[in-house]
Tab-separated table of C-alpha atoms in Angstrom:
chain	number	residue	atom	x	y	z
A	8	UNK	CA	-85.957	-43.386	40.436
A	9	UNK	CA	-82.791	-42.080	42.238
A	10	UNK	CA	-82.817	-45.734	44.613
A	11	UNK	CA	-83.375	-47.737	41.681
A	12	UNK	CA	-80.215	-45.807	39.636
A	13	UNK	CA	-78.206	-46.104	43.024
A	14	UNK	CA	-78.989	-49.439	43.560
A	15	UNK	CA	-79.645	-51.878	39.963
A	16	UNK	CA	-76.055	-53.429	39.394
A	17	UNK	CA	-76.338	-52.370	35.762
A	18	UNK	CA	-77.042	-48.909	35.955
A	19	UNK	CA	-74.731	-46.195	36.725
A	20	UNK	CA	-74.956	-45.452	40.441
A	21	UNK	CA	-72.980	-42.414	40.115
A	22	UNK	CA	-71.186	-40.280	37.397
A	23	UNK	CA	-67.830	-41.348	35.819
A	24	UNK	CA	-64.908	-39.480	37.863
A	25	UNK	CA	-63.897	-36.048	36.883
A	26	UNK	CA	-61.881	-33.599	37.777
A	27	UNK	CA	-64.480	-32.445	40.301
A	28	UNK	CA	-64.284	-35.785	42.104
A	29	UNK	CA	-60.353	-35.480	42.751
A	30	UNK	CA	-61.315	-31.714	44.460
A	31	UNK	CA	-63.665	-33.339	46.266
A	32	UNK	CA	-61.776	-35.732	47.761
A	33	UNK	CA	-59.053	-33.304	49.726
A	34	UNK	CA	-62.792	-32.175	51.787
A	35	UNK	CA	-63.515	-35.593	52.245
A	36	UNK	CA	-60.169	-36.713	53.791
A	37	UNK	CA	-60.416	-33.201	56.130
A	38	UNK	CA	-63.669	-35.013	57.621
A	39	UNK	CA	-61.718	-38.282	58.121
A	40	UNK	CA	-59.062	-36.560	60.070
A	41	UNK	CA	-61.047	-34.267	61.669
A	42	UNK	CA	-60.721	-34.301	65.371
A	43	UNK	CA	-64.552	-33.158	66.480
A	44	UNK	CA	-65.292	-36.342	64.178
A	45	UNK	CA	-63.458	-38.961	65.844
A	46	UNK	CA	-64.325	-36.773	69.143
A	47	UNK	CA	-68.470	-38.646	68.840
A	48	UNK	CA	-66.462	-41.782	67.948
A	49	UNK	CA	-65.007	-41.621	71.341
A	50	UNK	CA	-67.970	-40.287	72.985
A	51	UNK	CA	-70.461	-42.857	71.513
A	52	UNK	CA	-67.834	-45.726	72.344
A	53	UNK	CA	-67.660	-44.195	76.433
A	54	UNK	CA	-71.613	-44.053	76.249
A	55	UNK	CA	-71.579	-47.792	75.182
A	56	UNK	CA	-69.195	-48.848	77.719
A	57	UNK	CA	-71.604	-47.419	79.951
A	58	UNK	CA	-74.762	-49.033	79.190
A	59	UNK	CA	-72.713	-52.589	78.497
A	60	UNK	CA	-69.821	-53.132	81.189
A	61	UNK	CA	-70.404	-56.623	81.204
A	62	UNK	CA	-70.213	-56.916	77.702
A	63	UNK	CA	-67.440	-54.497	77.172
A	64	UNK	CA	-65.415	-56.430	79.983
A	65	UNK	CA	-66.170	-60.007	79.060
A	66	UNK	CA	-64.443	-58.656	75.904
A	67	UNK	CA	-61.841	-57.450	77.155
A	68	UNK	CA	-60.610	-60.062	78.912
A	69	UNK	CA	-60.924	-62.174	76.641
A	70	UNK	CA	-58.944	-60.011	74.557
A	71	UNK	CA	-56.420	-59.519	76.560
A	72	UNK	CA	-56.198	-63.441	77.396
A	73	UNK	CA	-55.459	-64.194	74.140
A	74	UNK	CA	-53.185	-61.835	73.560
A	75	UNK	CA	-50.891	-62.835	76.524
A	76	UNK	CA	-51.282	-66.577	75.696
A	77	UNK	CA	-49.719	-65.992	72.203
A	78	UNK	CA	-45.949	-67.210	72.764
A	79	UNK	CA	-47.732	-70.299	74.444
A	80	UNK	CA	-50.065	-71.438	72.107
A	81	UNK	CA	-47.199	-70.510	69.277
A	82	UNK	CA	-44.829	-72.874	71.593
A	83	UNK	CA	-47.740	-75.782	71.468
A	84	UNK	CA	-48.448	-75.366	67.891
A	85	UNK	CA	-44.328	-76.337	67.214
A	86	UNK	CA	-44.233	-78.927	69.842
A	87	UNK	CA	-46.841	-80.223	68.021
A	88	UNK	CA	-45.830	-80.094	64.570
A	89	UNK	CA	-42.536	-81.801	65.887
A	90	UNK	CA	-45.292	-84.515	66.866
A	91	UNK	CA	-47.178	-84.872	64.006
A	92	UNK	CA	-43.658	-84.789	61.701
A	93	UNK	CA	-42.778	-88.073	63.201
A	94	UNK	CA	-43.357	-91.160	60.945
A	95	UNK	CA	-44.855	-93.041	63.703
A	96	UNK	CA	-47.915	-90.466	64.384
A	97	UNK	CA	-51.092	-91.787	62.662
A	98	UNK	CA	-53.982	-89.732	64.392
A	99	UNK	CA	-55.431	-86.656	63.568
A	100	UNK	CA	-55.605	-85.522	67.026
A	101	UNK	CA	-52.358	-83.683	66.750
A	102	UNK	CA	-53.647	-81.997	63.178
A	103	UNK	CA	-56.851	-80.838	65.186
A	104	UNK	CA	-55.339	-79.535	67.965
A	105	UNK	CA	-52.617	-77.295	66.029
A	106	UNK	CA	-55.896	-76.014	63.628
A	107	UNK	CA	-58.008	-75.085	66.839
A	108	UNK	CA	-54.285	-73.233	68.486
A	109	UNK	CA	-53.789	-71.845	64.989
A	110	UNK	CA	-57.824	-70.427	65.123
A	111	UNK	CA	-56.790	-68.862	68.523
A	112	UNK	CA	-53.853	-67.004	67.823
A	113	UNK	CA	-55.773	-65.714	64.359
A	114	UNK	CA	-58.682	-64.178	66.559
A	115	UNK	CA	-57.641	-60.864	68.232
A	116	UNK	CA	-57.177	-58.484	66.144
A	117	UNK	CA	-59.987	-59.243	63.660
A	118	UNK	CA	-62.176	-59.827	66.721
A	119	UNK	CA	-61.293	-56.794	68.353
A	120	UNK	CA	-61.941	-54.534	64.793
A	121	UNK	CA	-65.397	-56.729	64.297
A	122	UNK	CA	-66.167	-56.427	68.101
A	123	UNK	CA	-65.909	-52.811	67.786
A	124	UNK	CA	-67.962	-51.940	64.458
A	125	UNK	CA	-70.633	-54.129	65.842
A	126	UNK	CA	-70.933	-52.125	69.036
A	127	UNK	CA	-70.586	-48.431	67.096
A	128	UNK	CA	-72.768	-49.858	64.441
A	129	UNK	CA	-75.295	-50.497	67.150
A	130	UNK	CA	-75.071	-47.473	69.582
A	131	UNK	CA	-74.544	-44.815	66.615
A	132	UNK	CA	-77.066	-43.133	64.724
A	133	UNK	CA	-77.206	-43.932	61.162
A	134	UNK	CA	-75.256	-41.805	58.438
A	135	UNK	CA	-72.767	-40.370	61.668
A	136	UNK	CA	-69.188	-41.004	60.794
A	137	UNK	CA	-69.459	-43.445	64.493
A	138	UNK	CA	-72.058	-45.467	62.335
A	139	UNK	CA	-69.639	-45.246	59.043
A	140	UNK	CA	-66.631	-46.452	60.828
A	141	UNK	CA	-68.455	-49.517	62.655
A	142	UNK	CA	-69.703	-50.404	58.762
A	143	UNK	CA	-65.704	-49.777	57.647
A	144	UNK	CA	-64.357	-51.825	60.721
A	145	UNK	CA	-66.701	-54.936	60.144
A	146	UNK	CA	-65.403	-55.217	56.236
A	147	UNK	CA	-61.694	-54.600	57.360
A	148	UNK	CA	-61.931	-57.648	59.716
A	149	UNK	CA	-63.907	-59.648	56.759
A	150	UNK	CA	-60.778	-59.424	55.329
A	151	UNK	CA	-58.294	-59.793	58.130
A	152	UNK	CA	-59.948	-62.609	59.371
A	153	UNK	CA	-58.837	-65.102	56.578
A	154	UNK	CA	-55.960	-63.491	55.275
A	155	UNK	CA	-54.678	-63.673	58.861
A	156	UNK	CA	-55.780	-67.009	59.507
A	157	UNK	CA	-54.065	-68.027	56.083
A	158	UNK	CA	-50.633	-66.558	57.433
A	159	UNK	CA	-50.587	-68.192	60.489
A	160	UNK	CA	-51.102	-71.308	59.032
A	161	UNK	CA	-47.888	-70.975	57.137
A	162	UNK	CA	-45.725	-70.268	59.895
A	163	UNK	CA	-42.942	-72.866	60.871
A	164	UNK	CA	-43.765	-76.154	62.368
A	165	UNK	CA	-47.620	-75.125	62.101
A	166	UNK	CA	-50.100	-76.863	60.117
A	167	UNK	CA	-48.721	-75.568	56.580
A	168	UNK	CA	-45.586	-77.013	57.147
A	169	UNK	CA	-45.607	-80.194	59.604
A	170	UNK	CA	-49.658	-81.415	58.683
A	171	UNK	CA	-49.913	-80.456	55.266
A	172	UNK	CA	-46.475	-80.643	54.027
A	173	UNK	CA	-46.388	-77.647	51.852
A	174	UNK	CA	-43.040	-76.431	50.466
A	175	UNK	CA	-41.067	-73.489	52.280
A	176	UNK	CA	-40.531	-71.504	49.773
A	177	UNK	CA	-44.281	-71.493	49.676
A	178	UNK	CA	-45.129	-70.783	52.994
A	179	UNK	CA	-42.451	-67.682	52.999
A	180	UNK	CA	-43.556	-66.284	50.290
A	181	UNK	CA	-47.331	-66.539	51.044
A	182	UNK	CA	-46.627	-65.251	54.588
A	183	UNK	CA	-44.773	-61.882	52.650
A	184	UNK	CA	-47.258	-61.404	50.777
A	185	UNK	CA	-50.295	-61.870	52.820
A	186	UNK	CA	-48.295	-59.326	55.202
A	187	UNK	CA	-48.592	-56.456	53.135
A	188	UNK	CA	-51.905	-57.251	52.133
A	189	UNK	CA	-53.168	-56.937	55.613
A	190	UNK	CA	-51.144	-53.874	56.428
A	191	UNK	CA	-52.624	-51.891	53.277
A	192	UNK	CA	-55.759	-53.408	52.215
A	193	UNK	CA	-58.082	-53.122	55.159
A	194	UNK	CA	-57.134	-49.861	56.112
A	195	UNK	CA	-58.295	-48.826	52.680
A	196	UNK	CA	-61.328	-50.635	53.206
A	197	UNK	CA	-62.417	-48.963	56.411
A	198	UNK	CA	-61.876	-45.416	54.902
A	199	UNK	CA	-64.077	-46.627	51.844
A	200	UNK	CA	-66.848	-48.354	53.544
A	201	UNK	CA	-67.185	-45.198	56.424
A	202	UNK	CA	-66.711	-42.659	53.401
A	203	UNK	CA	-69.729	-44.535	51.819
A	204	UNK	CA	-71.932	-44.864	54.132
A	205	UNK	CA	-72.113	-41.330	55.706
A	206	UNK	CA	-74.865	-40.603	53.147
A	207	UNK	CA	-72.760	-37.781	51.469
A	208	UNK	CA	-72.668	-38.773	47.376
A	209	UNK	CA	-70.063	-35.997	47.503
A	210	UNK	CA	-67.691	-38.319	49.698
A	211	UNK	CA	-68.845	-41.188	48.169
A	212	UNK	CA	-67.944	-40.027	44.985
A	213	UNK	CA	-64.504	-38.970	46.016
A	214	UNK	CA	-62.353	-40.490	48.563
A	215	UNK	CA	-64.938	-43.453	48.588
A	216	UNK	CA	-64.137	-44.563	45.316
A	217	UNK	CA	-60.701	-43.721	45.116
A	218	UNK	CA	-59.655	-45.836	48.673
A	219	UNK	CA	-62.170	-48.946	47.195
A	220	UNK	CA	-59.830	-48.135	43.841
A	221	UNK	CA	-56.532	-48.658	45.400
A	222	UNK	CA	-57.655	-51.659	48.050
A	223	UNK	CA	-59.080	-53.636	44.758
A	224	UNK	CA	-56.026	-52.855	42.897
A	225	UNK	CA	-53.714	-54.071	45.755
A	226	UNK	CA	-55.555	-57.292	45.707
A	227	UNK	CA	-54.680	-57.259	42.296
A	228	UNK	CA	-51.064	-56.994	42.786
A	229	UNK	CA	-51.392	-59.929	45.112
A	230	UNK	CA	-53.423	-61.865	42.891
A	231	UNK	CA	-50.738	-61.233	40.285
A	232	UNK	CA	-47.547	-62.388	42.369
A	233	UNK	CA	-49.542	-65.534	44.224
A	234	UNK	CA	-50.912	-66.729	40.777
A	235	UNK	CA	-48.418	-66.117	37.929
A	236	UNK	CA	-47.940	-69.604	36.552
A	237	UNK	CA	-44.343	-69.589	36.797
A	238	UNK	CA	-44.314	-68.064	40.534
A	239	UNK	CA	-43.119	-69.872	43.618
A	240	UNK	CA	-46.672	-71.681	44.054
A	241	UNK	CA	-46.942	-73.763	40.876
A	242	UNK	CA	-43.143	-73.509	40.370
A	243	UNK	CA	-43.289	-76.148	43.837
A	244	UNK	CA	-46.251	-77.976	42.305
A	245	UNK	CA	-44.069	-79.065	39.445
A	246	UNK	CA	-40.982	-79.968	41.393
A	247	UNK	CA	-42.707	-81.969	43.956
A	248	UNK	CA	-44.639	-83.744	40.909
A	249	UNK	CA	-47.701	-82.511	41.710
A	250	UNK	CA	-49.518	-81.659	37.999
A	251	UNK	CA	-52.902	-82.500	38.665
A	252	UNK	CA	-56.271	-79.786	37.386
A	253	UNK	CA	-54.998	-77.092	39.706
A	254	UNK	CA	-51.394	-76.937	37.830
A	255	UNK	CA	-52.651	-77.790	34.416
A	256	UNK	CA	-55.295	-74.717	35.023
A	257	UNK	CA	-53.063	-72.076	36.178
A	258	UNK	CA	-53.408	-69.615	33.121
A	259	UNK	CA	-57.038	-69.600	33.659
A	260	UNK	CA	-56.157	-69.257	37.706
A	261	UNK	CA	-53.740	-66.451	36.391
A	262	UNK	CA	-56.047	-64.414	33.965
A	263	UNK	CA	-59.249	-65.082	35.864
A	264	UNK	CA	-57.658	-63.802	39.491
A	265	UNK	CA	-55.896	-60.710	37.998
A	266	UNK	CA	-58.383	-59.313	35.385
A	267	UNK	CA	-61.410	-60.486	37.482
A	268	UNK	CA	-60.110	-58.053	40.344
A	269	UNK	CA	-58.607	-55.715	37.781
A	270	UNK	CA	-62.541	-55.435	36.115
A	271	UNK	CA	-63.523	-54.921	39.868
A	272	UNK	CA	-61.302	-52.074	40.445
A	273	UNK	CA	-62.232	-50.154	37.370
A	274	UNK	CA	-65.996	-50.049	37.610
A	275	UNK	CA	-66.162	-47.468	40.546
A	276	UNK	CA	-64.241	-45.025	37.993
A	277	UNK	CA	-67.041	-45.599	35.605
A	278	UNK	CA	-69.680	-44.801	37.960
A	279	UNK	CA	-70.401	-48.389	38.519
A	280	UNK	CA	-69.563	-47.967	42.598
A	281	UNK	CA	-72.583	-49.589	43.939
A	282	UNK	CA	-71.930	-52.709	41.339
A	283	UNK	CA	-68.541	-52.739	42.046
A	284	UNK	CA	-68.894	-52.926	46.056
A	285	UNK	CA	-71.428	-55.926	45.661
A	286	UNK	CA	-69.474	-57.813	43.976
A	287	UNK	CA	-66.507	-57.075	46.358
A	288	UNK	CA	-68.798	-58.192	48.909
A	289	UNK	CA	-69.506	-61.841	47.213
A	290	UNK	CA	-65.375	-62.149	45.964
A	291	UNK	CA	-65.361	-61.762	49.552
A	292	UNK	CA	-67.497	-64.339	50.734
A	293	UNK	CA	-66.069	-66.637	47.612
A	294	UNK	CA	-62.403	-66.086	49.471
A	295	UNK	CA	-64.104	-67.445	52.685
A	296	UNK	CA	-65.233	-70.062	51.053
A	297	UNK	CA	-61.978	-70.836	48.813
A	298	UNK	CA	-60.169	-71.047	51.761
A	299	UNK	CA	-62.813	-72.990	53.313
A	300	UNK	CA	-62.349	-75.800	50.647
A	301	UNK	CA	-58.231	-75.258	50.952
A	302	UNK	CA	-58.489	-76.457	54.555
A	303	UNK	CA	-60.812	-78.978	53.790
A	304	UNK	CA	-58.856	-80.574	50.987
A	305	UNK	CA	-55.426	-80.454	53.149
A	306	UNK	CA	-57.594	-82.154	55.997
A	307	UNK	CA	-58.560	-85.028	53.608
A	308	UNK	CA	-54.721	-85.518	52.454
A	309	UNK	CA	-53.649	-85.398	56.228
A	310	UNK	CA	-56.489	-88.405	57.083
A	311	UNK	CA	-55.542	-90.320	53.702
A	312	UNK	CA	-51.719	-90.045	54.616
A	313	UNK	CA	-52.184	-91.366	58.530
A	314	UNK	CA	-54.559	-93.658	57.110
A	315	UNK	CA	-52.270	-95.506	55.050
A	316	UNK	CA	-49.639	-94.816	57.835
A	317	UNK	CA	-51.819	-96.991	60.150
A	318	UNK	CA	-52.428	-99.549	57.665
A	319	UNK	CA	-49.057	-99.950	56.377
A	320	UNK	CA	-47.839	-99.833	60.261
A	321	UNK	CA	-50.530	-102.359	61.504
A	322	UNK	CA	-49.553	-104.715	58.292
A	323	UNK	CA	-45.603	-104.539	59.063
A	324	UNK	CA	-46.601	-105.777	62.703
A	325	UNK	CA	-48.570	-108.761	61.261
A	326	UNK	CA	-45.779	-109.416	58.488
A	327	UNK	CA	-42.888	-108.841	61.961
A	328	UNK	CA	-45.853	-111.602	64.262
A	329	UNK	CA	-46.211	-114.136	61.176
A	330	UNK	CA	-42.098	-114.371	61.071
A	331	UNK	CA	-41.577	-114.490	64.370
A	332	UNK	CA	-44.337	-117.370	64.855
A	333	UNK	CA	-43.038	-119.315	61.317
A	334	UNK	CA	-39.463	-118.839	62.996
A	335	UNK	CA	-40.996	-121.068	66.838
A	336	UNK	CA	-42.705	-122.974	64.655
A	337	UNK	CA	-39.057	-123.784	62.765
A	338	UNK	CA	-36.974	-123.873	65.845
A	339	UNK	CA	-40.032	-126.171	67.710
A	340	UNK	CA	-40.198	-128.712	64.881
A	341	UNK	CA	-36.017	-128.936	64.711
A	342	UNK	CA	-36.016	-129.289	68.345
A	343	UNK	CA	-38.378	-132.535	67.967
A	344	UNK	CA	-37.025	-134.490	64.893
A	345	UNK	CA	-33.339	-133.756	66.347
A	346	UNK	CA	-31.319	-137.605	66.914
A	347	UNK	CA	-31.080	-138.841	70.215
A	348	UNK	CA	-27.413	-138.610	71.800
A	349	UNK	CA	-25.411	-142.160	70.917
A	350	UNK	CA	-24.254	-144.559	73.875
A	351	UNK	CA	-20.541	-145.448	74.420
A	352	UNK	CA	-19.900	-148.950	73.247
A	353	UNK	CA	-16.150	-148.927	73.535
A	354	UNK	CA	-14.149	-150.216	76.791
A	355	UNK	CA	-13.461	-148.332	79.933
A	356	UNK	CA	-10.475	-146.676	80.111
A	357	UNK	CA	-10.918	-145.847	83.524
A	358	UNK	CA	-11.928	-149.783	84.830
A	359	UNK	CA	-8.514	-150.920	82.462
A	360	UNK	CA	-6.313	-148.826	84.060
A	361	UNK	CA	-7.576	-150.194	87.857
């Protein structure tokens, strides 16, 4: 009975929060910062160090690699976009190249958090706060990973602004955003995932809900300023005379985005928690694929553009060969039909004067 209440997306997994909860929650953020807790993090990381060096290291230098190959790769993504800015590139090569650079510069730090919740998740006993944290690391980097990626494609000369052509405004103001959203969101997100799955219902009543409260909300606030319909995004739509489905939609975009997530963030306070972090979990996988389909649609306007690039190129070479052959052809035939030069007929002035 108690699995079925905990766990059935309609019923109450826990009560609605009282007073109680809020008193509860100052004990559950003592455990968080408690040092003989994070103590067995450290000691359950050293013991799986131990048993995986080779793992561990192959990590780690790949880590590291990546890290110290930023300014580089940042370098070849702008040489590139200088590239692919010219009128006379038509291949996607360039556009490929800056998307696998931009993948590589995305990687470490959502790596590194998934890297590590994998390997607590794995060496930890379950319901330890070591086991918690891997569980709150892995959903922080779910998040990272494309919110990250998603900034770095808006950065200057990268594939926001010299493959797909968006406007700056747009990129700044997605890169602001998307900033602040990775420096409060996941951290929220690890405290709520490790505070919910330490088996306590005391914490999971408490802090749990409360941290999953004010991560959902913040998405909320970023929903709100990326899709109000007269915000920087659409505001560039309109002036660059783009008004197709996505523009004429963007109330729904608006109202579905912000009281969607809004919904999401009040069900835990209801005592929906266990409804409420399921469908967290699929929004989540829905923003993977979202962005998925973003990328996809930007690489089919790239290829369409240097498509008709080529064409339009390889027909202005035939157009430039067909004038320069009609203008032989011209210059051949006026060279043959041209009079022969006329003989002198008149007397020699040079034999009269003799």
């Amino acid at each position: 009975s108690n699995y079925v209440d905990e766990h059935v997306l309609w019923i109450r997994s826990a009560p609605p929060v009282s007073l109680n909860d809020i008193w509860a929650t100052a004990e559950a953020s003592w455990t968080l910062i408690n040092p003989s807790v994070w103590s067995s993090v450290a000691s359950t990381l050293a013991e799986d160090i131990s048993s995986y060096p080779l793992l561990w290291g192959a990590v780690a230098v790949a880590f590291v690699f990546m890290l110290v190959r930023q300014r580089r790769w940042r370098k070849e993504i702008a040489a590139i976009g200088e590239t692919a800015q010219k009128r006379s590139c038509c291949r996607m090569r360039p556009t490929w190249h800056a998307l696998w650079l931009t993948l590589l510069i995305t990687l470490p730090i959502p790596m590194a958090l998934m890297f590590i919740g994998y390997r607590l998740r794995a060496a930890a006993a379950a319901e330890t706060f070591p086991f918690a944290l891997g569980w709150g690391l892995l959903t922080a980097a779910a998040l990272l990973m494309p919110a990250e990626c998603l900034r770095q494609v808006c950065i200057r000369n990268g594939l926001a602004d010299a493959h797909f052509e968006w406007p700056e405004s747009t990129r700044r103001f997605l890169r602001k955003q998307l900033r602040w959203l990775e420096l409060i969101v996941p951290p929220l997100l690890i405290v709520a995932s490790a505070m919910g799955r330490m088996g306590n219902e005391a914490y999971v009543n408490s802090l749990a809900r409360f941290a999953f409260f004010a991560a959902v909300g913040w998405i909320a606030l970023f929903a709100h300023r990326t899709l109000r319909p007269q915000g920087p995004i659409f505001r560039n739509m309109a002036a660059n005379q783009n008004e197709g489905w996505t523009y004429r939609l963007r109330y729904v975009w608006y109202l579905a985005g912000v009281a969607g997530v809004l919904l999401l963030a009040s069900l835990p306070l209801l005592g929906y928690y266990y409804t409420a972090y399921q469908l967290a979990v699929r929004l989540l996988m829905s923003l993977w694929f979202l962005l998925g389909l973003l990328f996809l649609n930007s690489l089919l306007l790239r290829w369409l553009l240097l498509h008709r690039r080529a064409m339009a190129m390889e027909e202005a070479r035939e157009r430039r060969a067909a004038l320069a052959a009609a203008a032989a052809a011209a210059l051949e035939e006026t060279t043959m039909t041209s009079p022969a030069p006329l003989e002198e007929t008149g007397p020699n002035l040079a034999t009269i004067s003799e």
